[in-house]
Amino acid sequence: MPQLDSSLTLPLSLSVALIYGVSKLSKIGSREPLLPPGPPTLPVLGNLTVLPLKEAHLKFTEWARIYGGVYSLKVGPQTMIVVSSVEAIHEILEKNGALTASRPAIEAIRRITQPSGMVSFSPYGPQWRKMKKAAAEMMKPAARQQQVPIRTAEITQLLFDVQETPQDLFYHIQVINSYVISILLFDRVDV
């Protein structure tokens, strides 16, 4: 079996690695085949260069006319699915709600909201349904009026705590979330 000249091994290896890296990099920002259509993408950037900074609703409406009620945008490696027709929203939320109700985990949000969690950032499931039901109860007008003194007291405490130990901001936010939720749901504090 012929042997490869050792002086060629390193350049050949680097060339193969470079070709592989460029190939992978060029796919970042490109639309995967199964995604809904959308504006043309650029390698690595995707649609970042065409996303409007002002009056985004006008551009999104224009894209909905071109690509339909459901279209996709790429921002680097991330994919955004834009749903802009009532029929598509109904199909996604009502008919396929169990499949589409969950959301991606965002580590920073998880760290800030733990252990209490938040309905808007929690994955779909039994715990999410309980939190949603409790949130709906707390949003009724009579319940909101009863919450004013509790929230005022807790915000005052939060401001005092942050002034005393600003480096513990996230901890203070967790504590106030736990206090308010415990008081509103169970009429007691379990922290």
PDB file of C-alpha atoms in Angstrom:
ATOM      1  CA  MET A   1       0.000   0.000   0.000  1.00  0.00           C
ATOM      2  CA  PRO A   2       1.517   3.375  -0.997  1.00  0.00           C
ATOM      3  CA  GLN A   3       2.219   5.794   1.834  1.00  0.00           C
ATOM      4  CA  LEU A   4       1.360   9.465   1.791  1.00  0.00           C
ATOM      5  CA  ASP A   5       4.301  11.816   1.920  1.00  0.00           C
ATOM      6  CA  SER A   6       4.477  13.155   5.519  1.00  0.00           C
ATOM      7  CA  SER A   7       5.041  16.708   4.219  1.00  0.00           C
ATOM      8  CA  LEU A   8       1.564  16.553   2.619  1.00  0.00           C
ATOM      9  CA  THR A   9      -0.318  15.179   5.640  1.00  0.00           C
ATOM     10  CA  LEU A  10      -0.717  18.475   7.522  1.00  0.00           C
ATOM     11  CA  PRO A  11      -1.720  20.630   4.503  1.00  0.00           C
ATOM     12  CA  LEU A  12      -4.154  17.951   3.329  1.00  0.00           C
ATOM     13  CA  SER A  13      -5.701  17.612   6.796  1.00  0.00           C
ATOM     14  CA  LEU A  14      -6.052  21.393   7.106  1.00  0.00           C
ATOM     15  CA  SER A  15      -7.616  21.577   3.644  1.00  0.00           C
ATOM     16  CA  VAL A  16     -10.187  18.913   4.497  1.00  0.00           C
ATOM     17  CA  ALA A  17     -10.984  20.624   7.826  1.00  0.00           C
ATOM     18  CA  LEU A  18     -11.308  24.010   6.078  1.00  0.00           C
ATOM     19  CA  ILE A  19     -13.644  22.637   3.408  1.00  0.00           C
ATOM     20  CA  TYR A  20     -15.756  20.917   6.076  1.00  0.00           C
ATOM     21  CA  GLY A  21     -15.866  24.088   8.213  1.00  0.00           C
ATOM     22  CA  VAL A  22     -16.824  26.316   5.281  1.00  0.00           C
ATOM     23  CA  SER A  23     -19.484  23.811   4.239  1.00  0.00           C
ATOM     24  CA  LYS A  24     -20.996  23.794   7.745  1.00  0.00           C
ATOM     25  CA  LEU A  25     -20.707  27.572   8.104  1.00  0.00           C
ATOM     26  CA  SER A  26     -22.395  28.208   4.758  1.00  0.00           C
ATOM     27  CA  LYS A  27     -25.428  26.225   5.915  1.00  0.00           C
ATOM     28  CA  ILE A  28     -25.946  28.465   8.947  1.00  0.00           C
ATOM     29  CA  GLY A  29     -28.648  30.919   8.033  1.00  0.00           C
ATOM     30  CA  SER A  30     -30.018  28.811   5.176  1.00  0.00           C
ATOM     31  CA  ARG A  31     -33.598  27.570   5.265  1.00  0.00           C
ATOM     32  CA  GLU A  32     -34.072  23.859   5.876  1.00  0.00           C
ATOM     33  CA  PRO A  33     -36.129  22.041   3.199  1.00  0.00           C
ATOM     34  CA  LEU A  34     -39.179  21.303   5.408  1.00  0.00           C
ATOM     35  CA  LEU A  35     -39.665  24.901   6.579  1.00  0.00           C
ATOM     36  CA  PRO A  36     -42.342  27.180   5.156  1.00  0.00           C
ATOM     37  CA  PRO A  37     -41.112  29.535   2.420  1.00  0.00           C
ATOM     38  CA  GLY A  38     -39.706  32.955   3.232  1.00  0.00           C
ATOM     39  CA  PRO A  39     -37.425  35.719   1.997  1.00  0.00           C
ATOM     40  CA  PRO A  40     -34.085  34.635   0.491  1.00  0.00           C
ATOM     41  CA  THR A  41     -31.326  34.090   3.050  1.00  0.00           C
ATOM     42  CA  LEU A  42     -27.629  34.875   3.211  1.00  0.00           C
ATOM     43  CA  PRO A  43     -25.084  32.372   4.565  1.00  0.00           C
ATOM     44  CA  VAL A  44     -24.510  32.780   8.309  1.00  0.00           C
ATOM     45  CA  LEU A  45     -26.800  35.847   8.579  1.00  0.00           C
ATOM     46  CA  GLY A  46     -29.999  34.343   7.207  1.00  0.00           C
ATOM     47  CA  ASN A  47     -32.618  37.109   6.954  1.00  0.00           C
ATOM     48  CA  LEU A  48     -30.900  39.379   9.463  1.00  0.00           C
ATOM     49  CA  THR A  49     -30.074  41.993   6.818  1.00  0.00           C
ATOM     50  CA  VAL A  50     -33.692  42.348   5.666  1.00  0.00           C
ATOM     51  CA  LEU A  51     -35.405  42.442   9.063  1.00  0.00           C
ATOM     52  CA  PRO A  52     -36.818  45.950   9.500  1.00  0.00           C
ATOM     53  CA  LEU A  53     -35.805  48.089  12.469  1.00  0.00           C
ATOM     54  CA  LYS A  54     -38.865  50.351  12.144  1.00  0.00           C
ATOM     55  CA  GLU A  55     -42.440  49.618  11.132  1.00  0.00           C
ATOM     56  CA  ALA A  56     -41.805  45.882  11.062  1.00  0.00           C
ATOM     57  CA  HIS A  57     -45.517  45.178  10.714  1.00  0.00           C
ATOM     58  CA  LEU A  58     -45.497  46.649   7.208  1.00  0.00           C
ATOM     59  CA  LYS A  59     -42.673  44.362   6.065  1.00  0.00           C
ATOM     60  CA  PHE A  60     -44.282  41.332   7.730  1.00  0.00           C
ATOM     61  CA  THR A  61     -47.557  42.135   5.936  1.00  0.00           C
ATOM     62  CA  GLU A  62     -45.703  42.401   2.626  1.00  0.00           C
ATOM     63  CA  TRP A  63     -44.007  39.032   3.227  1.00  0.00           C
ATOM     64  CA  ALA A  64     -47.383  37.479   4.150  1.00  0.00           C
ATOM     65  CA  ARG A  65     -48.745  38.621   0.769  1.00  0.00           C
ATOM     66  CA  ILE A  66     -45.734  37.089  -1.014  1.00  0.00           C
ATOM     67  CA  TYR A  67     -45.159  33.872   1.005  1.00  0.00           C
ATOM     68  CA  GLY A  68     -48.606  33.203   2.488  1.00  0.00           C
ATOM     69  CA  GLY A  69     -50.091  33.187   5.979  1.00  0.00           C
ATOM     70  CA  VAL A  70     -47.246  31.088   7.400  1.00  0.00           C
ATOM     71  CA  TYR A  71     -43.645  31.829   6.456  1.00  0.00           C
ATOM     72  CA  SER A  72     -40.206  31.399   7.966  1.00  0.00           C
ATOM     73  CA  LEU A  73     -37.353  33.750   8.736  1.00  0.00           C
ATOM     74  CA  LYS A  74     -33.806  32.772   9.608  1.00  0.00           C
ATOM     75  CA  VAL A  75     -31.700  34.818  12.018  1.00  0.00           C
ATOM     76  CA  GLY A  76     -28.337  33.111  12.033  1.00  0.00           C
ATOM     77  CA  PRO A  77     -28.961  29.526  13.143  1.00  0.00           C
ATOM     78  CA  GLN A  78     -32.352  30.376  14.692  1.00  0.00           C
ATOM     79  CA  THR A  79     -35.618  29.871  12.837  1.00  0.00           C
ATOM     80  CA  MET A  80     -38.683  32.044  13.338  1.00  0.00           C
ATOM     81  CA  ILE A  81     -42.051  30.926  12.013  1.00  0.00           C
ATOM     82  CA  VAL A  82     -44.377  33.873  11.376  1.00  0.00           C
ATOM     83  CA  VAL A  83     -48.095  33.134  11.448  1.00  0.00           C
ATOM     84  CA  SER A  84     -50.192  35.965  10.056  1.00  0.00           C
ATOM     85  CA  SER A  85     -53.548  34.538   9.000  1.00  0.00           C
ATOM     86  CA  VAL A  86     -56.494  33.878  11.282  1.00  0.00           C
ATOM     87  CA  GLU A  87     -57.043  30.475   9.679  1.00  0.00           C
ATOM     88  CA  ALA A  88     -53.442  29.403  10.297  1.00  0.00           C
ATOM     89  CA  ILE A  89     -53.524  30.665  13.891  1.00  0.00           C
ATOM     90  CA  HIS A  90     -56.728  28.719  14.511  1.00  0.00           C
ATOM     91  CA  GLU A  91     -55.210  25.589  12.938  1.00  0.00           C
ATOM     92  CA  ILE A  92     -52.033  25.853  15.013  1.00  0.00           C
ATOM     93  CA  LEU A  93     -53.498  26.839  18.384  1.00  0.00           C
ATOM     94  CA  GLU A  94     -56.873  25.144  18.405  1.00  0.00           C
ATOM     95  CA  LYS A  95     -56.514  22.015  16.310  1.00  0.00           C
ATOM     96  CA  ASN A  96     -52.853  21.254  17.097  1.00  0.00           C
ATOM     97  CA  GLY A  97     -52.508  22.975  20.462  1.00  0.00           C
ATOM     98  CA  ALA A  98     -50.923  20.038  22.259  1.00  0.00           C
ATOM     99  CA  LEU A  99     -48.197  19.827  19.596  1.00  0.00           C
ATOM    100  CA  THR A 100     -47.451  23.547  19.398  1.00  0.00           C
ATOM    101  CA  ALA A 101     -48.059  24.809  22.924  1.00  0.00           C
ATOM    102  CA  SER A 102     -44.571  24.273  24.291  1.00  0.00           C
ATOM    103  CA  ARG A 103     -41.727  26.738  23.848  1.00  0.00           C
ATOM    104  CA  PRO A 104     -37.966  26.409  23.686  1.00  0.00           C
ATOM    105  CA  ALA A 105     -36.086  26.436  26.968  1.00  0.00           C
ATOM    106  CA  ILE A 106     -34.177  29.659  27.515  1.00  0.00           C
ATOM    107  CA  GLU A 107     -31.491  29.101  30.142  1.00  0.00           C
ATOM    108  CA  ALA A 108     -31.315  32.736  31.281  1.00  0.00           C
ATOM    109  CA  ILE A 109     -35.085  32.880  31.837  1.00  0.00           C
ATOM    110  CA  ARG A 110     -35.020  29.541  33.645  1.00  0.00           C
ATOM    111  CA  ARG A 111     -32.355  30.793  36.039  1.00  0.00           C
ATOM    112  CA  ILE A 112     -34.222  34.024  36.783  1.00  0.00           C
ATOM    113  CA  THR A 113     -37.652  32.456  37.297  1.00  0.00           C
ATOM    114  CA  GLN A 114     -36.691  29.300  39.228  1.00  0.00           C
ATOM    115  CA  PRO A 115     -38.123  27.891  41.417  1.00  0.00           C
ATOM    116  CA  SER A 116     -41.462  29.633  40.867  1.00  0.00           C
ATOM    117  CA  GLY A 117     -41.468  29.543  37.057  1.00  0.00           C
ATOM    118  CA  MET A 118     -43.624  31.657  34.796  1.00  0.00           C
ATOM    119  CA  VAL A 119     -46.508  30.601  32.570  1.00  0.00           C
ATOM    120  CA  SER A 120     -45.088  32.413  29.543  1.00  0.00           C
ATOM    121  CA  PHE A 121     -41.728  30.609  29.708  1.00  0.00           C
ATOM    122  CA  SER A 122     -42.711  27.172  31.024  1.00  0.00           C
ATOM    123  CA  PRO A 123     -42.967  24.086  28.821  1.00  0.00           C
ATOM    124  CA  TYR A 124     -46.472  22.845  28.086  1.00  0.00           C
ATOM    125  CA  GLY A 125     -47.683  20.146  30.443  1.00  0.00           C
ATOM    126  CA  PRO A 126     -49.602  19.570  33.696  1.00  0.00           C
ATOM    127  CA  GLN A 127     -47.591  22.174  35.652  1.00  0.00           C
ATOM    128  CA  TRP A 128     -48.122  24.758  32.892  1.00  0.00           C
ATOM    129  CA  ARG A 129     -51.906  24.108  32.932  1.00  0.00           C
ATOM    130  CA  LYS A 130     -52.002  24.612  36.720  1.00  0.00           C
ATOM    131  CA  MET A 131     -50.027  27.860  36.468  1.00  0.00           C
ATOM    132  CA  LYS A 132     -52.238  29.100  33.619  1.00  0.00           C
ATOM    133  CA  LYS A 133     -55.405  28.385  35.613  1.00  0.00           C
ATOM    134  CA  ALA A 134     -53.988  30.167  38.676  1.00  0.00           C
ATOM    135  CA  ALA A 135     -52.886  33.131  36.529  1.00  0.00           C
ATOM    136  CA  ALA A 136     -56.359  33.387  35.001  1.00  0.00           C
ATOM    137  CA  GLU A 137     -57.920  33.459  38.478  1.00  0.00           C
ATOM    138  CA  MET A 138     -55.510  36.157  39.626  1.00  0.00           C
ATOM    139  CA  MET A 139     -56.367  38.303  36.600  1.00  0.00           C
ATOM    140  CA  LYS A 140     -60.045  38.631  37.407  1.00  0.00           C
ATOM    141  CA  PRO A 141     -60.921  42.249  38.380  1.00  0.00           C
ATOM    142  CA  ALA A 142     -61.939  41.417  41.972  1.00  0.00           C
ATOM    143  CA  ALA A 143     -58.747  39.430  42.539  1.00  0.00           C
ATOM    144  CA  ARG A 144     -56.574  42.202  41.080  1.00  0.00           C
ATOM    145  CA  GLN A 145     -58.096  44.737  43.446  1.00  0.00           C
ATOM    146  CA  GLN A 146     -57.339  42.501  46.446  1.00  0.00           C
ATOM    147  CA  GLN A 147     -53.718  42.164  45.285  1.00  0.00           C
ATOM    148  CA  VAL A 148     -52.870  45.891  45.416  1.00  0.00           C
ATOM    149  CA  PRO A 149     -51.828  46.019  49.105  1.00  0.00           C
ATOM    150  CA  ILE A 150     -49.832  42.793  48.802  1.00  0.00           C
ATOM    151  CA  ARG A 151     -47.995  43.950  45.689  1.00  0.00           C
ATOM    152  CA  THR A 152     -47.330  47.390  47.154  1.00  0.00           C
ATOM    153  CA  ALA A 153     -45.805  45.879  50.288  1.00  0.00           C
ATOM    154  CA  GLU A 154     -43.676  43.398  48.346  1.00  0.00           C
ATOM    155  CA  ILE A 155     -42.421  45.988  45.852  1.00  0.00           C
ATOM    156  CA  THR A 156     -41.462  48.250  48.743  1.00  0.00           C
ATOM    157  CA  GLN A 157     -39.545  45.347  50.301  1.00  0.00           C
ATOM    158  CA  LEU A 158     -37.912  44.531  46.950  1.00  0.00           C
ATOM    159  CA  LEU A 159     -36.705  48.116  46.530  1.00  0.00           C
ATOM    160  CA  PHE A 160     -35.265  48.091  50.053  1.00  0.00           C
ATOM    161  CA  ASP A 161     -33.530  44.722  49.484  1.00  0.00           C
ATOM    162  CA  VAL A 162     -32.053  45.802  46.143  1.00  0.00           C
ATOM    163  CA  GLN A 163     -30.769  49.016  47.713  1.00  0.00           C
ATOM    164  CA  GLU A 164     -29.117  47.050  50.524  1.00  0.00           C
ATOM    165  CA  THR A 165     -27.645  44.228  48.392  1.00  0.00           C
ATOM    166  CA  PRO A 166     -27.837  45.071  44.666  1.00  0.00           C
ATOM    167  CA  GLN A 167     -25.510  42.196  43.784  1.00  0.00           C
ATOM    168  CA  ASP A 168     -28.326  39.796  44.808  1.00  0.00           C
ATOM    169  CA  LEU A 169     -30.886  41.246  42.370  1.00  0.00           C
ATOM    170  CA  PHE A 170     -31.913  37.901  40.846  1.00  0.00           C
ATOM    171  CA  TYR A 171     -32.294  36.346  44.273  1.00  0.00           C
ATOM    172  CA  HIS A 172     -34.519  39.251  45.386  1.00  0.00           C
ATOM    173  CA  ILE A 173     -36.683  38.802  42.281  1.00  0.00           C
ATOM    174  CA  GLN A 174     -37.052  35.082  43.007  1.00  0.00           C
ATOM    175  CA  VAL A 175     -38.038  35.823  46.592  1.00  0.00           C
ATOM    176  CA  ILE A 176     -40.667  38.412  45.646  1.00  0.00           C
ATOM    177  CA  ASN A 177     -42.110  36.052  43.016  1.00  0.00           C
ATOM    178  CA  SER A 178     -42.341  33.258  45.566  1.00  0.00           C
ATOM    179  CA  TYR A 179     -43.861  35.524  48.243  1.00  0.00           C
ATOM    180  CA  VAL A 180     -46.496  37.033  45.985  1.00  0.00           C
ATOM    181  CA  ILE A 181     -47.471  33.724  44.395  1.00  0.00           C
ATOM    182  CA  SER A 182     -47.655  31.959  47.776  1.00  0.00           C
ATOM    183  CA  ILE A 183     -49.741  34.715  49.313  1.00  0.00           C
ATOM    184  CA  LEU A 184     -52.096  35.021  46.361  1.00  0.00           C
ATOM    185  CA  LEU A 185     -52.574  31.300  45.815  1.00  0.00           C
ATOM    186  CA  PHE A 186     -52.388  29.891  49.317  1.00  0.00           C
ATOM    187  CA  ASP A 187     -52.802  32.905  51.653  1.00  0.00           C
ATOM    188  CA  ARG A 188     -49.432  32.032  53.220  1.00  0.00           C
ATOM    189  CA  VAL A 189     -45.716  32.325  52.570  1.00  0.00           C
ATOM    190  CA  ASP A 190     -43.682  29.166  51.839  1.00  0.00           C
ATOM    191  CA  VAL A 191     -40.185  30.437  51.079  1.00  0.00           C
TER     192      VAL A 191
END
